[in-house]
XYZ file of C-alpha atoms in Angstrom:
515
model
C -16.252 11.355 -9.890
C -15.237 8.275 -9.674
C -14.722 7.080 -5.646
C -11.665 4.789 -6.710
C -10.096 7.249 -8.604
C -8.248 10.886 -8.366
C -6.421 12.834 -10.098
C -3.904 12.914 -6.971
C -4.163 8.824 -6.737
C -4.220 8.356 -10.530
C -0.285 10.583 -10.876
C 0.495 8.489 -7.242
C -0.304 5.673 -8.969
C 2.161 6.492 -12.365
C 5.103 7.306 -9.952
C 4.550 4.056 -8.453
C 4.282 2.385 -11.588
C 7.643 4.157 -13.192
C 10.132 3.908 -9.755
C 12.439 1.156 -10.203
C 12.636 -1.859 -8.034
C 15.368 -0.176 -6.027
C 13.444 2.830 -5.007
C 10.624 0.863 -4.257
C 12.170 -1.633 -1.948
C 14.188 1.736 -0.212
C 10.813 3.017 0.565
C 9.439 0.218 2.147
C 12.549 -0.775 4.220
C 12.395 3.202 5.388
C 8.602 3.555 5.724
C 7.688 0.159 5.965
C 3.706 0.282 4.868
C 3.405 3.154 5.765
C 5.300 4.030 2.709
C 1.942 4.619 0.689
C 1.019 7.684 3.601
C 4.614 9.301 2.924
C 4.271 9.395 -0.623
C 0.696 11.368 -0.503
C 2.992 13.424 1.899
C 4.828 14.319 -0.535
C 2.863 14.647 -3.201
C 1.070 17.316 -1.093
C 4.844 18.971 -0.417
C 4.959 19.000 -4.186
C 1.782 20.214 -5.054
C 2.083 23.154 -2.595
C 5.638 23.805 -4.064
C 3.610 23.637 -7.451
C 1.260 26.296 -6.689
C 3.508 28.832 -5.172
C 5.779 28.374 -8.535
C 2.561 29.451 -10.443
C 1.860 32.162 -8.574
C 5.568 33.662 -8.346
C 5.592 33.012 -12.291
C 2.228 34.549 -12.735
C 3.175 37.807 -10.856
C 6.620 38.588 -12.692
C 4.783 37.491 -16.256
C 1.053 37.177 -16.906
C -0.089 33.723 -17.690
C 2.692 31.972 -16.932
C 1.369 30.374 -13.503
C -1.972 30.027 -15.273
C 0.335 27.582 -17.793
C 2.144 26.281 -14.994
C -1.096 25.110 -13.677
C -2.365 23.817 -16.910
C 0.497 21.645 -17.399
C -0.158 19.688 -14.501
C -3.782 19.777 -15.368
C -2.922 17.938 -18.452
C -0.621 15.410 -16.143
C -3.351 14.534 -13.934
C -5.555 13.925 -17.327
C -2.809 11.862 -18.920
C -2.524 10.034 -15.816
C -6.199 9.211 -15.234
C -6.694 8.095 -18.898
C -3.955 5.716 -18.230
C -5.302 3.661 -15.220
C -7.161 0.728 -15.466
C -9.854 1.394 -12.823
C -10.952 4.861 -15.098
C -14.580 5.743 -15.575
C -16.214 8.398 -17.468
C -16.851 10.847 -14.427
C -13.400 10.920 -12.858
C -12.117 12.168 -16.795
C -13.103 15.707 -15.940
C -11.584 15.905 -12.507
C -8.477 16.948 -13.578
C -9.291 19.473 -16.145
C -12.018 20.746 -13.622
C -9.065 20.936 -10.826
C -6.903 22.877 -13.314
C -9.800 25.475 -14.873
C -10.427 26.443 -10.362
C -6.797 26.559 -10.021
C -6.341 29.054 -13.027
C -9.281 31.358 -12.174
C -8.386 31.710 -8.240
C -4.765 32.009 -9.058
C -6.137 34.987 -11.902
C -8.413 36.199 -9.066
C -5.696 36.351 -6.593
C -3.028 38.251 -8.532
C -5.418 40.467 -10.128
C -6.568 41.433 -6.633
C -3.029 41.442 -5.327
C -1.936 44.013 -8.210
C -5.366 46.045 -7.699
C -4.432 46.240 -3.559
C -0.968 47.395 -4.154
C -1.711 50.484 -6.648
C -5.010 51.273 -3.651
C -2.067 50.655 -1.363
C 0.379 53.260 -3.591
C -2.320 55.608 -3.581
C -3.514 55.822 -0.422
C 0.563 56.326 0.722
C 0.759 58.936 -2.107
C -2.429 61.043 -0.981
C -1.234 60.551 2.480
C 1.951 62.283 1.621
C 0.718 64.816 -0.166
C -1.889 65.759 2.823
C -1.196 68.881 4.501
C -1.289 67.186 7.626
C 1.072 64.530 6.421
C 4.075 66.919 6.657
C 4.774 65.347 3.106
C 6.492 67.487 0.021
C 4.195 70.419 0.817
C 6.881 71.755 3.492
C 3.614 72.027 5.494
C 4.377 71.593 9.085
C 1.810 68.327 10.763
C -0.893 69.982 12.461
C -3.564 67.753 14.075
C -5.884 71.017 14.822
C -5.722 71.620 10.682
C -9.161 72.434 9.040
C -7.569 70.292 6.129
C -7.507 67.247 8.309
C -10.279 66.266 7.290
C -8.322 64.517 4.101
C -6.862 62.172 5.729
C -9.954 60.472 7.526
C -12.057 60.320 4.366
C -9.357 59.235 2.004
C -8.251 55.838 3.369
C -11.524 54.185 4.119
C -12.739 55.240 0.736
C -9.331 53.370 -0.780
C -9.148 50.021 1.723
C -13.457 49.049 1.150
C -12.791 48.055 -2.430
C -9.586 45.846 -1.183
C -11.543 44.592 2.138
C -14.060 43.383 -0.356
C -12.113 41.912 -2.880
C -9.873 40.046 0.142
C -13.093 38.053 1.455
C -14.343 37.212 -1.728
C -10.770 35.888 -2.781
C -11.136 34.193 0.534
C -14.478 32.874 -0.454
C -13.430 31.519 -3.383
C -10.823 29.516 -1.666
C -13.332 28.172 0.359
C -15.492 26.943 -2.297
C -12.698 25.486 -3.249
C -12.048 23.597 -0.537
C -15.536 22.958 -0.143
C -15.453 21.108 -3.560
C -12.406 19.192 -2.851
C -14.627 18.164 0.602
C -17.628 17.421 -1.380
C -15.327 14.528 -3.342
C -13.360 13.354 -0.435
C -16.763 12.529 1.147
C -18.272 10.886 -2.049
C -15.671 8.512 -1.530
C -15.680 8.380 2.098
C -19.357 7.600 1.514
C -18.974 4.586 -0.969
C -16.418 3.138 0.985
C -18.502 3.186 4.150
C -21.613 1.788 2.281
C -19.070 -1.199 1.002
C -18.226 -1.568 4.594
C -21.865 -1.833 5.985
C -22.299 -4.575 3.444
C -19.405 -6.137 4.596
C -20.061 -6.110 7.967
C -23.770 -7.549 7.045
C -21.789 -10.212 5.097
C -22.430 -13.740 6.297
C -19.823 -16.048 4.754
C -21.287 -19.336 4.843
C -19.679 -22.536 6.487
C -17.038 -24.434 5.220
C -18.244 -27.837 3.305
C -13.964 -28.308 4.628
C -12.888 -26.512 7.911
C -9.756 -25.836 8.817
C -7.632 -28.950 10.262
C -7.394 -27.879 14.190
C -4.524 -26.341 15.289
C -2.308 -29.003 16.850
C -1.806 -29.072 20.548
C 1.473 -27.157 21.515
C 2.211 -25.564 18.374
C 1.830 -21.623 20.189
C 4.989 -21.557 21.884
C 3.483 -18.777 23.891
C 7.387 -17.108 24.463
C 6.998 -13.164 25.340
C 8.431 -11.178 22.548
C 7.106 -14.115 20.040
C 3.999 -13.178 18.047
C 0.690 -15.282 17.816
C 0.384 -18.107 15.587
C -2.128 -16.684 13.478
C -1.878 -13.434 12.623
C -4.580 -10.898 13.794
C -6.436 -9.312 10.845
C -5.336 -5.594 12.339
C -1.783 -7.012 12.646
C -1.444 -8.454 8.786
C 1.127 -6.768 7.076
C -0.016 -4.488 3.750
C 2.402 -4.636 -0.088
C 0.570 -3.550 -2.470
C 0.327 -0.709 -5.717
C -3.227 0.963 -4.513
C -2.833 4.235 -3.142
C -6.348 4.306 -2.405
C -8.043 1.134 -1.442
C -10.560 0.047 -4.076
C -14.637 -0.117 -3.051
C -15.740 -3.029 -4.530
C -19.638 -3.561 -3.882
C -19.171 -7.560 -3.744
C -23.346 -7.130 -5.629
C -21.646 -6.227 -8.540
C -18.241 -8.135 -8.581
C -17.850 -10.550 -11.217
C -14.624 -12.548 -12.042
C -13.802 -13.677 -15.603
C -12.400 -16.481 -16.736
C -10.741 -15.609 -20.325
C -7.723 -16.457 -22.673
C -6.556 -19.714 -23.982
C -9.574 -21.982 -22.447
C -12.217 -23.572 -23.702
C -15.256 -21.926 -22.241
C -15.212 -18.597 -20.711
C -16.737 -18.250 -17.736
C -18.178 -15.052 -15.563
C -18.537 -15.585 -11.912
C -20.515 -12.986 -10.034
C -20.462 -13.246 -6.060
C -23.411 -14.939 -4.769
C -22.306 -17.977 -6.909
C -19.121 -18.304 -5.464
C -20.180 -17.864 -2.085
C -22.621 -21.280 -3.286
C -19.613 -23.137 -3.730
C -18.306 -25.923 -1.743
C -15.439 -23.512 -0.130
C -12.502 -24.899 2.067
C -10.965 -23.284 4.727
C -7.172 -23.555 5.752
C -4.648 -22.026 7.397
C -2.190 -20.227 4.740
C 0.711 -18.022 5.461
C 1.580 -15.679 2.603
C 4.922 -13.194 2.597
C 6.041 -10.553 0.772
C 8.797 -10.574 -1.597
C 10.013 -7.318 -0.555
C 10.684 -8.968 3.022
C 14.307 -8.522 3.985
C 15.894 -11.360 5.894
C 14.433 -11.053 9.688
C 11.804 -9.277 8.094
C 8.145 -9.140 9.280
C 6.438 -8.652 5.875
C 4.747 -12.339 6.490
C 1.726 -12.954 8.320
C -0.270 -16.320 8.712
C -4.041 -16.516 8.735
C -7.030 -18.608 8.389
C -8.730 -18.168 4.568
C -11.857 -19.025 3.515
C -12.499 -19.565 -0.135
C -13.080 -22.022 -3.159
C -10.365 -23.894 -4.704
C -9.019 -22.125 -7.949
C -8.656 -25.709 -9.572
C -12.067 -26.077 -9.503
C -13.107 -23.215 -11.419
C -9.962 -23.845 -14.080
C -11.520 -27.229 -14.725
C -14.917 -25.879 -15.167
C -13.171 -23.659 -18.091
C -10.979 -26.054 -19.272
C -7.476 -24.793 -20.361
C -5.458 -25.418 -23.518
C -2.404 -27.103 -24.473
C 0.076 -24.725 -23.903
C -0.851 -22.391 -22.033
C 1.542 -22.468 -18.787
C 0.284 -19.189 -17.036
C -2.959 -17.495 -15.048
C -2.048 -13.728 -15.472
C -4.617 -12.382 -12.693
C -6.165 -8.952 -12.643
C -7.249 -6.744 -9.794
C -9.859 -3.870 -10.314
C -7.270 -1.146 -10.554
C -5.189 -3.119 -12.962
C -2.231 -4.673 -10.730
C -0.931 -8.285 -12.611
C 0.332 -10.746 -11.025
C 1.831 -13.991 -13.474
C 1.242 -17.510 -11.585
C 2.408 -20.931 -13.031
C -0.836 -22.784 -13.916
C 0.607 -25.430 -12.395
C 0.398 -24.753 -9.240
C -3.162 -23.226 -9.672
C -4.330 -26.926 -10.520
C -2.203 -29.438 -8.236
C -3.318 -30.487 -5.748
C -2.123 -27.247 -3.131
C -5.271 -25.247 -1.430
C -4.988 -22.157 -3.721
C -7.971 -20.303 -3.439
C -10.523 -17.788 -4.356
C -10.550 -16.258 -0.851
C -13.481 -14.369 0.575
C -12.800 -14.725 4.351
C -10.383 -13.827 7.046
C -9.586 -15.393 10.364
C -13.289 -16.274 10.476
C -14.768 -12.757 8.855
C -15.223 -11.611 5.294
C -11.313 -9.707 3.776
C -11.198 -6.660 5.329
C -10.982 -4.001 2.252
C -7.639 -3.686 2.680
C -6.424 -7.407 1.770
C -9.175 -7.609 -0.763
C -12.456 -7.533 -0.274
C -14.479 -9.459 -2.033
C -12.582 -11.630 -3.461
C -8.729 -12.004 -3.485
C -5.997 -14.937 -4.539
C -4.243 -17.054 -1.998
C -1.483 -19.408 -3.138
C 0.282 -21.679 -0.610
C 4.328 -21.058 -1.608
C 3.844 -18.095 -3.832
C 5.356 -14.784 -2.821
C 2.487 -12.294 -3.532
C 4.112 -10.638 -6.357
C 3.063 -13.414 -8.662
C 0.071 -15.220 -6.594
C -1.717 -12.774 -4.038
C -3.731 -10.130 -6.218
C -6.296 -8.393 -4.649
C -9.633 -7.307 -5.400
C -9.113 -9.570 -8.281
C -11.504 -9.200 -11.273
C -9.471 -11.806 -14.507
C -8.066 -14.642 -14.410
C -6.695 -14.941 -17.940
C -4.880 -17.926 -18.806
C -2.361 -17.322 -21.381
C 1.805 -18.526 -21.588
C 4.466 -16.397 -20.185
C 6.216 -16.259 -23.492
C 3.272 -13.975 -24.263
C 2.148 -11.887 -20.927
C 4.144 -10.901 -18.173
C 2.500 -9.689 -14.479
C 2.962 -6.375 -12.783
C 6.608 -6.897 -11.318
C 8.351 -8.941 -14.118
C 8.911 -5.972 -16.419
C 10.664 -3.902 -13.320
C 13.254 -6.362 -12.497
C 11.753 -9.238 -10.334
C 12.149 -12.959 -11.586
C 8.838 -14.908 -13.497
C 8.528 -16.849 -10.755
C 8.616 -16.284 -7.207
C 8.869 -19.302 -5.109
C 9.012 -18.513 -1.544
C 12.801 -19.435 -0.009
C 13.032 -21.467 3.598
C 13.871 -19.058 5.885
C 13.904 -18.024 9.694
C 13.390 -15.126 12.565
C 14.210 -14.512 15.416
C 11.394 -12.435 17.143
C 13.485 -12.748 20.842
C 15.225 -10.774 22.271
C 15.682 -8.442 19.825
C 19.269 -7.042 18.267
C 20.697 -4.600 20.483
C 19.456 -5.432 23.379
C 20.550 -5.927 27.188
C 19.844 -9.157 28.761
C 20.781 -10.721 32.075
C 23.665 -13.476 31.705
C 22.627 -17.062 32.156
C 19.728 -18.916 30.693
C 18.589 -16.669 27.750
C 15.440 -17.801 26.109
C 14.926 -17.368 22.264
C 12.472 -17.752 20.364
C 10.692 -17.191 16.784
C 9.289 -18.631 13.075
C 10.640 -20.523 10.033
C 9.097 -21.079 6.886
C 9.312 -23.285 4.195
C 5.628 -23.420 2.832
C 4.148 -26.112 0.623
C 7.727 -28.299 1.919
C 7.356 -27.721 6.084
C 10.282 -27.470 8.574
C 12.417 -30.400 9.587
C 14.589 -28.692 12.210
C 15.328 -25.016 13.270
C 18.692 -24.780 14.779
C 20.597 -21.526 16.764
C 24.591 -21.024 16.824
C 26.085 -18.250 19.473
C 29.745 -16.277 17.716
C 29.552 -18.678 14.758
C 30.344 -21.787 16.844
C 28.344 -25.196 17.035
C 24.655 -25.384 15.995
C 22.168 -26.058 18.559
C 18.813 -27.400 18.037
C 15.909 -25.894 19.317
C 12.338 -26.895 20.025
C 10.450 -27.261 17.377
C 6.560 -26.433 17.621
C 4.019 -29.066 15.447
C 3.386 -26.440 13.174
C -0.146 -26.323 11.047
C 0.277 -27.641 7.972
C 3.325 -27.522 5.448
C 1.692 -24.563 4.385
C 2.225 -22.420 7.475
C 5.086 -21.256 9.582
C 6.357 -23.392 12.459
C 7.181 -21.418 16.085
C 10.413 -22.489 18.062
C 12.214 -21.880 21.237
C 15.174 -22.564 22.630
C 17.283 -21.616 25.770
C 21.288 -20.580 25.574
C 23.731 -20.246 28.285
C 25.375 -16.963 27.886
C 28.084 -15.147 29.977
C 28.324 -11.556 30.361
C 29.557 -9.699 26.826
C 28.743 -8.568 23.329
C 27.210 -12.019 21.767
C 26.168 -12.922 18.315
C 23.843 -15.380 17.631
C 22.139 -16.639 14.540
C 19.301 -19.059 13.538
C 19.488 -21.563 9.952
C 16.003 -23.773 9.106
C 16.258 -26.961 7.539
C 13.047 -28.298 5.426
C 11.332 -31.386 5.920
C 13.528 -32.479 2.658
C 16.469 -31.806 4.134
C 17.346 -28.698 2.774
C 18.981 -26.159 5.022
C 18.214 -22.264 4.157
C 20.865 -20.421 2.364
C 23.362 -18.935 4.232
C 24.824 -16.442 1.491
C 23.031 -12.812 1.921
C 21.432 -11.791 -1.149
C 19.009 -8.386 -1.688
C 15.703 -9.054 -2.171
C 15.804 -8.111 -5.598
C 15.032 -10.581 -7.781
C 13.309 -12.877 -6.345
C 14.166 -12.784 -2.840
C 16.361 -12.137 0.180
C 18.547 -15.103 1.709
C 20.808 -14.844 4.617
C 20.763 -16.139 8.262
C 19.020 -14.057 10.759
C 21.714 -12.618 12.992
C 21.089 -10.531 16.562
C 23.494 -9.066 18.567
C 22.794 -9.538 22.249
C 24.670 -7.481 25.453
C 24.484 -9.804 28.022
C 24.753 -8.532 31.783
C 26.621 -9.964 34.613
């Protein structure tokens, strides 16, 4: 079987692939990302619900359960053919899932039926035992000669039963034991891609990082770091299980309208001349005040470089990118060849992607939202138009392109709570990446704007920290935060859903200040 691919992650996958935008975006403001977790929740719910259905149907009319579970055999199939990470040994996991389910459920209810006629009988020769008291008329007599019956009858009934119980019980074992043996096959892959991560020595940067500028931590309680831990980073994406790529046998194309093709396996990117800068990367899903944003340190090699190396055609206005398990993302070519550090990332914070943001190799594009920049695991770069291919996202709602809006946070305190009247310190990030922050500015019950202190953020391409301390007298206060770009362009006030292509809105917290 294929270690990237179940029949249980290959139907997760479809649902996730058919819910509209709404019902996405509901799960992840409920569930945050944990929202992949509560859907194999209830998948399981739903499978268990599944298999008591079968065998209620099966028991009131033979073969229906058995069709029951056949049905769904045939939706697991359907929905392994259809994903893009399929290989020939996960095709007979479903239909080998559905042929166990069939027998056992045959096995149970023929052994169910088979108990309760031994069960009928034994109750009927009871009854009819002289020393039962039963339609005889015979009055019970323990001291009987005929007592004898009813010590050698019920043994002789239950062994058959007793039997037939532990091997049903058996065969649910083997079951399980099956379903073990394939969890583990994948457990194992995935901890052999691990060891060879963990061996992985990215080499140095021919382009470090600029250094991070003197004062730009605030270092406020209640405000996050600067850079964002790799544990800490925040998690979007389609993959219910995270693919194994062995980085020995990743290879990136280059296709579509260029003028050379190009394959590029991984020891000859990590040859390259990479660059390494600070990049922080958000989520379009992030609601206003969100914390679907996170800010690291990348290693990787310029994507420029490797378009000019293929050479792209007139026309051709797109890169539709392409992860190992088939998630598209559209990007503007455009911003793929300026002069922005978009790269071909294959290090973290100073360590190779964990396997969760992407190892190998992933996409990193400086004012992108990751719907249309930040695939994963990528495996294509095809560069086409977007009259004529459209990524992932674009076909369930979101816009074509997903520029990332200015916007700001305020991290402290936090809405709702109590704080002691007097100097109240806030703090927290704006963003305006590949354009920088100009100003950050605070207003308490919708009077004057206040300007706070502005950190010397890292680049353009990162979020800037602030700070700034407000008199406040005791009472229920409101207080909001606006950033204004290093154009001169203030954030937009008007709230808007996150649908299309992002959410816009001041950040507002409600504080209850003591006397």
């Amino acid at each position: 079987m294929s270690p990237a691919l179940s029949p249980v992650t290959a139907v997760g996958g479809a649902v996730i692939d058919a819910v509209p935008p709404g019902v996405k975006d509901w799960a992840i403001s409920l569930f945050g990302t944990a929202d992949k977790a509560a859907l194999l929740g209830g998948m399981g719910l739903a499978i268990a619900a599944l298999a008591a259905l079968s065998g209620i149907v099966e028991l009131r009319r033979r073969s229906a359960g058995v069709a029951v579970i056949a049905v769904f055999g045939v939706v697991g199939l359907v929905a392994v053919l259809g994903r893009a990470e399929l290989t020939a040994n996960a095709i007979p996991a479903p239909l080998l899932a559905a042929a166990v389910g069939m027998i056992l459920l045959r096995w149970l209810v023929r052994w169910l039926g088979e108990w309760q006629t031994e069960a009928g009988l034994v109750e009927s020769q009871l009854l009819e035992s002289p020393t039962s008291g039963g339609p005889a008329g015979g009055a019970s007599d323990s001291t009987a000669p005929e007592s004898h019956v009813q010590v050698g009858i019920a043994p002789k009934a239950q062994t058959p039963s007793r039997r037939r119980f532990f091997q049903a019980l058996g065969g649910t074992a083997a079951v399980a034991a099956v379903a073990g043996v394939l969890a583990a096959t994948f457990r194992g892959a995935a901890a052999v891609v691990s060891e060879l991560r963990s061996k992985l020595a990215l080499p140095a940067a021919v382009s470090p990082a600029p250094p991070i500028p003197a004062g730009a931590e605030v270092r406020l309680e209640g405000v996050g770091p600067l850079v964002t831990p790799n544990k800490d980073f925040y998690r979007i994406d389609t993959a219910l299980r995270v693919p194994v790529v062995d980085p020995g046998h990743w290879t990136l194309k280059v296709t579509g309208l260029v003028e050379r093709e190009i394959s590029l396996d991984f020891a000859t990117l990590l040859a390259k001349p990479l660059v390494e800068r600070h990049v922080t990367i958000a989520c379009v899903s992030n609601e206003v005040g969100g914390d679907l944003i996170g800010n690291a340190r990348w290693l990787g090699w310029p994507v420029r470089e490797l378009l000019a190396l293929a050479g792209p055609k007139d026309g051709a206005d797109m890169v539709l990118s392409r992860s190992t398990d088939g998630w598209t993302a559209g990007t503007p070519l455009e911003v793929l060849t300026d002069s922005r550090d978009a790269l071909l990332a294959v290090g973290m914070n100073g360590e190779p992607l964990p396997l969760e943001h992407g190892f190998p190799v992933r996409l990193i594009v400086p004012g992108l939202y990751g719907y249309v920049s930040a695939t994963k695991w990528v495996a294509e770069l095809k560069v086409t138009r977007f009259a004529d291919d459209v990524g992932y996202w674009t076909p369930r709602g979101w816009s074509e392109r997903g520029p990332i809006k200015t916007s700001s946070r305020i991290d402290v305190p936090r809405d709702g709570r109590s704080v002691s009247a007097g100097s109240v310190a806030f703090g927290g990030v704006a963003w305006a990446q590949h354009t920088g922050i100009g100003r950050v500015e605070l207003r308490v019950n919708r009077g004057d704007w206040q300007q706070a202190e502005l950190a010397p953020g890292i680049s353009k391409d990162t979020w800037y920290q602030w700070k700034l301390a407000l008199p406040l007298t005791p009472g229920q206060h409101e207080v909001q935060v606006r950033a204004t770009d290093l154009n001169g362009v203030p954030q937009v006030e008007g709230r808007a859903p996150v649908v299309p292509d992002g959410a816009t809105g001041y950040h507002t917290v409600r504080v209850d200040v003591k006397s």
